[in-house]
Amino acid sequence: MTEITDDLPARLLNEEHAGWQAIIAGRGGSYFQRLMTQDALMIVNDGVYSREVVRKAFETFEPWDGYELLEPAIIRLGNRAGVVVYRAITSRDGATREFRMSTTYLYQGGGWKVAAHQQTPL
């Protein structure tokens, strides 16, 4: 069993950055298809979406050009789960948007998986 240790913040922030880098590279759909648990949900301002719907949605929009992850906080949930909470600033075509975000991670099958992701525009 892999125990969560004091490196949990670094591990989960690394996972969150990997997700953003996949989005910027235009691979967000395949990344989240692989990383989300079977019953995971993504909660956004216009709905609550399953893993399959998230994958399809990423195929239909232009990737972000960049992002900043600010004010991160990590919440430990036992020895195999945690939540990353942060403020994000994203950019696309010269326009920026700001969000509050949280991602719940579970250690499952030898790696970190996304159980839920929530984002609220500011």
Short mmCIF file of C-alpha atoms in Angstrom, two decimals:
data_model
loop_
_atom_site.label_atom_id
_atom_site.label_comp_id
_atom_site.label_asym_id
_atom_site.label_seq_id
_atom_site.Cartn_x
_atom_site.Cartn_y
_atom_site.Cartn_z
CA MET A 1 0.00 0.00 0.00
CA THR A 2 1.30 3.45 -0.86
CA GLU A 3 0.94 5.79 2.08
CA ILE A 4 0.46 9.49 1.60
CA THR A 5 3.48 11.17 3.09
CA ASP A 6 4.68 14.73 3.47
CA ASP A 7 5.29 14.88 -0.27
CA LEU A 8 1.52 14.80 -0.91
CA PRO A 9 1.31 18.51 -1.83
CA ALA A 10 4.10 18.17 -4.41
CA ARG A 11 2.62 14.95 -5.85
CA LEU A 12 -0.90 16.34 -6.23
CA LEU A 13 0.28 19.70 -7.59
CA ASN A 14 2.37 17.77 -10.11
CA GLU A 15 -0.75 15.86 -11.18
CA GLU A 16 -2.71 19.12 -11.53
CA HIS A 17 0.03 20.71 -13.66
CA ALA A 18 0.18 17.57 -15.83
CA GLY A 19 -3.54 17.96 -16.52
CA TRP A 20 -3.14 21.59 -17.52
CA GLN A 21 -0.17 20.78 -19.74
CA ALA A 22 -2.26 18.10 -21.51
CA ILE A 23 -5.05 20.65 -22.05
CA ILE A 24 -2.64 23.20 -23.51
CA ALA A 25 -1.14 20.54 -25.80
CA GLY A 26 -4.62 19.65 -27.09
CA ARG A 27 -4.65 16.26 -25.31
CA GLY A 28 -7.09 17.12 -22.50
CA GLY A 29 -9.72 14.62 -23.60
CA SER A 30 -7.44 11.60 -23.75
CA TYR A 31 -5.67 12.66 -20.55
CA PHE A 32 -8.85 12.92 -18.50
CA GLN A 33 -10.31 9.76 -20.09
CA ARG A 34 -7.27 7.91 -18.77
CA LEU A 35 -6.97 9.69 -15.42
CA MET A 36 -10.58 9.98 -14.25
CA THR A 37 -12.09 7.14 -12.22
CA GLN A 38 -14.94 5.25 -13.91
CA ASP A 39 -17.58 7.24 -11.97
CA ALA A 40 -15.73 10.56 -11.84
CA LEU A 41 -17.53 13.83 -12.47
CA MET A 42 -16.47 17.26 -13.70
CA ILE A 43 -18.60 20.09 -12.34
CA VAL A 44 -18.59 23.32 -14.35
CA ASN A 45 -20.84 26.38 -14.55
CA ASP A 46 -23.20 24.78 -17.10
CA GLY A 47 -23.45 21.23 -15.81
CA VAL A 48 -22.08 18.06 -14.29
CA TYR A 49 -20.32 15.76 -16.73
CA SER A 50 -19.14 12.15 -16.80
CA ARG A 51 -15.72 11.02 -17.92
CA GLU A 52 -16.94 10.20 -21.44
CA VAL A 53 -18.69 13.56 -21.87
CA VAL A 54 -15.53 15.33 -20.65
CA ARG A 55 -13.44 13.49 -23.24
CA LYS A 56 -15.80 14.49 -26.05
CA ALA A 57 -16.00 18.09 -24.84
CA PHE A 58 -12.23 18.50 -24.99
CA GLU A 59 -12.35 17.41 -28.65
CA THR A 60 -14.67 20.30 -29.54
CA PHE A 61 -12.89 23.37 -28.21
CA GLU A 62 -9.60 25.09 -28.74
CA PRO A 63 -6.97 24.40 -26.08
CA TRP A 64 -5.98 27.13 -23.67
CA ASP A 65 -2.75 28.97 -24.50
CA GLY A 66 -1.56 29.17 -20.90
CA TYR A 67 -2.47 28.98 -17.25
CA GLU A 68 -1.34 30.08 -13.81
CA LEU A 69 -2.11 28.04 -10.72
CA LEU A 70 -2.29 30.37 -7.70
CA GLU A 71 -2.94 30.02 -3.96
CA PRO A 72 -2.87 26.21 -3.93
CA ALA A 73 -4.00 24.31 -0.84
CA ILE A 74 -3.99 20.57 -0.24
CA ILE A 75 -6.58 18.80 1.90
CA ARG A 76 -5.66 15.29 3.06
CA LEU A 77 -8.45 12.71 3.00
CA GLY A 78 -7.04 9.67 4.74
CA ASN A 79 -3.97 7.87 3.50
CA ARG A 80 -4.92 7.44 -0.18
CA ALA A 81 -6.79 10.59 -1.20
CA GLY A 82 -6.51 14.35 -1.26
CA VAL A 83 -8.03 17.52 -2.69
CA VAL A 84 -6.17 20.30 -4.51
CA VAL A 85 -7.90 23.69 -4.23
CA TYR A 86 -6.60 26.75 -6.08
CA ARG A 87 -7.29 29.84 -8.14
CA ALA A 88 -6.47 29.58 -11.84
CA ILE A 89 -5.94 32.22 -14.48
CA THR A 90 -6.22 30.88 -18.02
CA SER A 91 -5.52 32.53 -21.35
CA ARG A 92 -6.70 31.92 -24.89
CA ASP A 93 -6.30 34.24 -27.89
CA GLY A 94 -5.21 37.13 -25.67
CA ALA A 95 -8.21 36.88 -23.33
CA THR A 96 -7.92 35.71 -19.74
CA ARG A 97 -10.41 34.01 -17.43
CA GLU A 98 -10.18 33.36 -13.73
CA PHE A 99 -11.58 30.37 -11.82
CA ARG A 100 -11.70 28.77 -8.39
CA MET A 101 -10.97 25.07 -8.83
CA SER A 102 -10.75 21.88 -6.84
CA THR A 103 -9.72 18.40 -7.86
CA THR A 104 -10.21 15.32 -5.69
CA TYR A 105 -7.58 12.63 -6.23
CA LEU A 106 -7.60 8.97 -5.19
CA TYR A 107 -4.57 6.71 -5.23
CA GLN A 108 -5.88 3.74 -7.19
CA GLY A 109 -4.32 1.03 -9.33
CA GLY A 110 -0.78 2.29 -8.77
CA GLY A 111 -1.41 5.95 -9.60
CA TRP A 112 -3.39 9.07 -8.82
CA LYS A 113 -6.86 9.26 -10.36
CA VAL A 114 -9.31 12.17 -10.58
CA ALA A 115 -12.55 11.37 -8.74
CA ALA A 116 -14.06 14.85 -9.09
CA HIS A 117 -13.11 18.22 -10.53
CA GLN A 118 -15.04 21.42 -9.89
CA GLN A 119 -14.48 24.87 -11.40
CA THR A 120 -16.28 28.12 -10.77
CA PRO A 121 -15.66 31.21 -12.90
CA LEU A 122 -14.83 34.39 -10.97
#
